[in-house]
Amino acid sequence: MRILVIHGPNLNLLGEREPEIYGNLGLEAVNQRIRRLTNSLDVQVDFFQSNHEGEIIDYLHHNRHTADGIVINPGAFTHYSYALRDAVSAVNLPCVEVHLSNIQQREDFRKISVIEPVCIAQISGMGVDSYLQGIEVLMAHLGTIDR
Ligand code: DQA
């Protein structure tokens, strides 16, 4: 089993970017927490971060035949990128959308996700635990763990 964990724009600045909203953990520390979980589940994980919509789309295309599922924090692309939504839909892999912050309790523009309709779940508001739960939901969907 191989899954992709994709971080969208500005998530490379985790730890220093608005820590009161996104927490104090840097991206490497977030990835380490995820790896600890995937190791315990015996799942291979590949991480990707980009600030560029097209690079994320290319990464999805490139991995579409070799990955089993996706956990993605699309950052601000969540709210308006129909191109990313189409890519998630096109690659036909189960995808869980995750957010560190609770996007329902912030500005109105964040309450809308154009990606959610092509995902099996959206998990938001639990910091790094959103990613960990996202992986568990994905694994349960893939039949790897009971939930
Ligand atoms: C975010 C929420 C988005 O609205 C924002 O643009 C981000 C991070 C989150 O993880 O809470 O970049 O996806």
mmCIF file of C-alpha atoms and ligand atoms in Angstrom:
data_model
loop_
_atom_site.group_PDB
_atom_site.id
_atom_site.type_symbol
_atom_site.label_atom_id
_atom_site.label_comp_id
_atom_site.label_asym_id
_atom_site.label_seq_id
_atom_site.Cartn_x
_atom_site.Cartn_y
_atom_site.Cartn_z
ATOM 1 C CA MET A 1 0.000 0.000 0.000
ATOM 2 C CA ARG A 2 1.370 3.391 -0.984
ATOM 3 C CA ILE A 3 -0.228 6.732 -0.212
ATOM 4 C CA LEU A 4 0.569 10.312 -1.137
ATOM 5 C CA VAL A 5 0.463 13.112 1.427
ATOM 6 C CA ILE A 6 0.298 16.432 -0.378
ATOM 7 C CA HIS A 7 0.700 19.848 1.201
ATOM 8 C CA GLY A 8 -0.412 22.865 -0.788
ATOM 9 C CA PRO A 9 0.709 26.488 -0.841
ATOM 10 C CA ASN A 10 2.286 28.205 2.174
ATOM 11 C CA LEU A 11 2.429 24.988 4.180
ATOM 12 C CA ASN A 12 6.211 25.012 3.759
ATOM 13 C CA LEU A 13 6.077 27.869 6.297
ATOM 14 C CA LEU A 14 4.347 25.822 8.986
ATOM 15 C CA GLY A 15 5.735 26.600 12.424
ATOM 16 C CA GLU A 16 6.413 30.234 11.608
ATOM 17 C CA ARG A 17 3.204 31.037 9.707
ATOM 18 C CA GLU A 18 0.424 32.319 11.993
ATOM 19 C CA PRO A 19 1.225 29.775 14.744
ATOM 20 C CA GLU A 20 -1.883 30.811 16.688
ATOM 21 C CA ILE A 21 -3.910 29.334 13.792
ATOM 22 C CA TYR A 22 -1.688 26.604 12.390
ATOM 23 C CA GLY A 23 0.371 25.571 15.420
ATOM 24 C CA ASN A 24 4.072 25.473 16.196
ATOM 25 C CA LEU A 25 5.065 22.322 14.343
ATOM 26 C CA GLY A 26 7.113 22.768 11.191
ATOM 27 C CA LEU A 27 6.345 20.782 8.051
ATOM 28 C CA GLU A 28 9.147 18.287 8.711
ATOM 29 C CA ALA A 29 7.778 17.617 12.196
ATOM 30 C CA VAL A 30 4.279 17.156 10.771
ATOM 31 C CA ASN A 31 5.644 14.689 8.224
ATOM 32 C CA GLN A 32 7.504 12.806 10.973
ATOM 33 C CA ARG A 33 4.275 12.410 12.949
ATOM 34 C CA ILE A 34 2.568 11.094 9.825
ATOM 35 C CA ARG A 35 5.437 8.713 9.098
ATOM 36 C CA ARG A 36 5.264 7.322 12.625
ATOM 37 C CA LEU A 37 1.631 6.384 11.995
ATOM 38 C CA THR A 38 2.163 4.998 8.490
ATOM 39 C CA ASN A 39 5.138 2.927 9.695
ATOM 40 C CA SER A 40 2.942 1.385 12.377
ATOM 41 C CA LEU A 41 0.348 0.571 9.711
ATOM 42 C CA ASP A 42 3.007 -0.784 7.364
ATOM 43 C CA VAL A 43 2.018 1.716 4.694
ATOM 44 C CA GLN A 44 4.449 3.479 2.390
ATOM 45 C CA VAL A 45 4.018 7.262 2.317
ATOM 46 C CA ASP A 46 5.431 9.839 -0.057
ATOM 47 C CA PHE A 47 5.300 13.526 0.803
ATOM 48 C CA PHE A 48 4.991 16.432 -1.592
ATOM 49 C CA GLN A 49 4.674 20.152 -0.975
ATOM 50 C CA SER A 50 4.280 22.827 -3.584
ATOM 51 C CA ASN A 51 3.176 26.424 -3.791
ATOM 52 C CA HIS A 52 2.220 25.892 -7.433
ATOM 53 C CA GLU A 53 -1.122 24.545 -8.573
ATOM 54 C CA GLY A 54 0.280 22.983 -11.762
ATOM 55 C CA GLU A 55 3.043 21.170 -9.879
ATOM 56 C CA ILE A 56 0.498 19.526 -7.598
ATOM 57 C CA ILE A 57 -1.595 18.538 -10.612
ATOM 58 C CA ASP A 58 1.484 17.121 -12.370
ATOM 59 C CA TYR A 59 2.404 15.171 -9.218
ATOM 60 C CA LEU A 60 -1.089 13.648 -9.086
ATOM 61 C CA HIS A 61 -0.921 12.698 -12.759
ATOM 62 C CA HIS A 62 2.552 11.236 -12.396
ATOM 63 C CA ASN A 63 1.560 9.016 -9.449
ATOM 64 C CA ARG A 64 -1.906 8.028 -10.608
ATOM 65 C CA HIS A 65 -1.036 4.427 -11.478
ATOM 66 C CA THR A 66 1.348 3.738 -8.596
ATOM 67 C CA ALA A 67 -0.444 5.166 -5.553
ATOM 68 C CA ASP A 68 -3.433 3.713 -3.716
ATOM 69 C CA GLY A 69 -4.797 6.888 -2.174
ATOM 70 C CA ILE A 70 -4.243 10.528 -1.326
ATOM 71 C CA VAL A 71 -4.363 12.752 1.738
ATOM 72 C CA ILE A 72 -4.229 16.382 0.680
ATOM 73 C CA ASN A 73 -4.197 19.714 2.427
ATOM 74 C CA PRO A 74 -4.835 21.937 -0.583
ATOM 75 C CA GLY A 75 -4.280 25.162 1.397
ATOM 76 C CA ALA A 76 -6.027 28.104 -0.221
ATOM 77 C CA PHE A 77 -6.510 26.090 -3.455
ATOM 78 C CA THR A 78 -9.271 24.374 -1.472
ATOM 79 C CA HIS A 79 -11.517 27.333 -1.956
ATOM 80 C CA TYR A 80 -11.225 28.023 -5.670
ATOM 81 C CA SER A 81 -9.093 25.594 -7.673
ATOM 82 C CA TYR A 82 -11.371 23.800 -10.100
ATOM 83 C CA ALA A 83 -8.229 22.595 -11.860
ATOM 84 C CA LEU A 84 -7.075 20.769 -8.721
ATOM 85 C CA ARG A 85 -10.564 19.404 -8.153
ATOM 86 C CA ASP A 86 -10.623 18.068 -11.711
ATOM 87 C CA ALA A 87 -7.196 16.491 -11.207
ATOM 88 C CA VAL A 88 -8.295 14.721 -7.995
ATOM 89 C CA SER A 89 -11.359 13.478 -9.823
ATOM 90 C CA ALA A 90 -9.389 12.493 -12.940
ATOM 91 C CA VAL A 91 -6.819 10.311 -11.179
ATOM 92 C CA ASN A 92 -9.627 8.266 -9.684
ATOM 93 C CA LEU A 93 -7.908 7.519 -6.372
ATOM 94 C CA PRO A 94 -9.616 7.793 -2.975
ATOM 95 C CA CYS A 95 -8.729 11.172 -1.527
ATOM 96 C CA VAL A 96 -9.180 12.704 1.928
ATOM 97 C CA GLU A 97 -9.052 16.497 2.267
ATOM 98 C CA VAL A 98 -7.510 17.732 5.516
ATOM 99 C CA HIS A 99 -7.013 21.118 7.178
ATOM 100 C CA LEU A 100 -5.127 22.091 10.300
ATOM 101 C CA SER A 101 -7.572 24.873 11.161
ATOM 102 C CA ASN A 102 -11.348 24.642 11.326
ATOM 103 C CA ILE A 103 -12.290 26.154 7.975
ATOM 104 C CA GLN A 104 -15.966 26.335 8.996
ATOM 105 C CA GLN A 105 -15.163 28.733 11.812
ATOM 106 C CA ARG A 106 -13.059 31.221 9.889
ATOM 107 C CA GLU A 107 -13.670 33.744 7.095
ATOM 108 C CA ASP A 108 -16.627 33.058 4.817
ATOM 109 C CA PHE A 109 -14.405 32.357 1.789
ATOM 110 C CA ARG A 110 -12.811 29.429 3.647
ATOM 111 C CA LYS A 111 -16.141 27.729 4.339
ATOM 112 C CA ILE A 112 -16.399 26.596 0.733
ATOM 113 C CA SER A 113 -14.320 23.727 -0.566
ATOM 114 C CA VAL A 114 -14.450 22.958 -4.277
ATOM 115 C CA ILE A 115 -12.317 19.850 -3.597
ATOM 116 C CA GLU A 116 -14.559 18.211 -0.982
ATOM 117 C CA PRO A 117 -17.169 16.867 -3.459
ATOM 118 C CA VAL A 118 -14.514 14.661 -5.110
ATOM 119 C CA CYS A 119 -13.110 13.403 -1.774
ATOM 120 C CA ILE A 120 -14.261 10.551 0.442
ATOM 121 C CA ALA A 121 -13.991 12.799 3.525
ATOM 122 C CA GLN A 122 -12.983 16.222 4.769
ATOM 123 C CA ILE A 123 -11.312 16.542 8.182
ATOM 124 C CA SER A 124 -10.525 19.948 9.608
ATOM 125 C CA GLY A 125 -9.702 21.784 12.797
ATOM 126 C CA MET A 126 -7.507 19.307 14.655
ATOM 127 C CA GLY A 127 -4.029 20.480 13.770
ATOM 128 C CA VAL A 128 -1.679 17.657 12.822
ATOM 129 C CA ASP A 129 -4.293 15.170 14.049
ATOM 130 C CA SER A 130 -6.388 16.111 11.005
ATOM 131 C CA TYR A 131 -3.715 14.453 8.850
ATOM 132 C CA LEU A 132 -3.499 11.404 11.139
ATOM 133 C CA GLN A 133 -7.261 10.934 11.115
ATOM 134 C CA GLY A 134 -7.264 11.489 7.370
ATOM 135 C CA ILE A 135 -4.812 8.625 6.963
ATOM 136 C CA GLU A 136 -6.914 6.365 9.181
ATOM 137 C CA VAL A 137 -10.056 7.187 7.181
ATOM 138 C CA LEU A 138 -8.188 6.484 3.951
ATOM 139 C CA MET A 139 -6.783 3.200 5.285
ATOM 140 C CA ALA A 140 -10.207 2.108 6.479
ATOM 141 C CA HIS A 141 -11.592 2.930 3.038
ATOM 142 C CA LEU A 142 -8.846 0.857 1.446
ATOM 143 C CA GLY A 143 -9.630 -2.006 3.805
ATOM 144 C CA THR A 144 -6.250 -1.934 5.532
ATOM 145 C CA ILE A 145 -7.502 -1.185 9.041
ATOM 146 C CA ASP A 146 -10.764 -1.559 10.958
ATOM 147 C CA ARG A 147 -12.224 1.657 12.193
HETATM 148 C C1 DQA B 1 -5.600 25.432 5.543
HETATM 149 C C2 DQA B 1 -6.829 26.358 5.528
HETATM 150 C C3 DQA B 1 -6.848 27.197 4.274
HETATM 151 O O1 DQA B 1 -7.974 28.058 4.270
HETATM 152 C C4 DQA B 1 -5.607 28.053 4.184
HETATM 153 O O2 DQA B 1 -5.597 28.775 2.976
HETATM 154 C C5 DQA B 1 -4.354 27.252 4.346
HETATM 155 C C6 DQA B 1 -4.307 26.216 5.359
HETATM 156 C C7 DQA B 1 -5.484 24.647 6.862
HETATM 157 O O3 DQA B 1 -4.736 23.671 6.890
HETATM 158 O O4 DQA B 1 -6.112 25.008 7.859
HETATM 159 O O5 DQA B 1 -3.346 27.517 3.700
HETATM 160 O O6 DQA B 1 -5.735 24.492 4.493
#
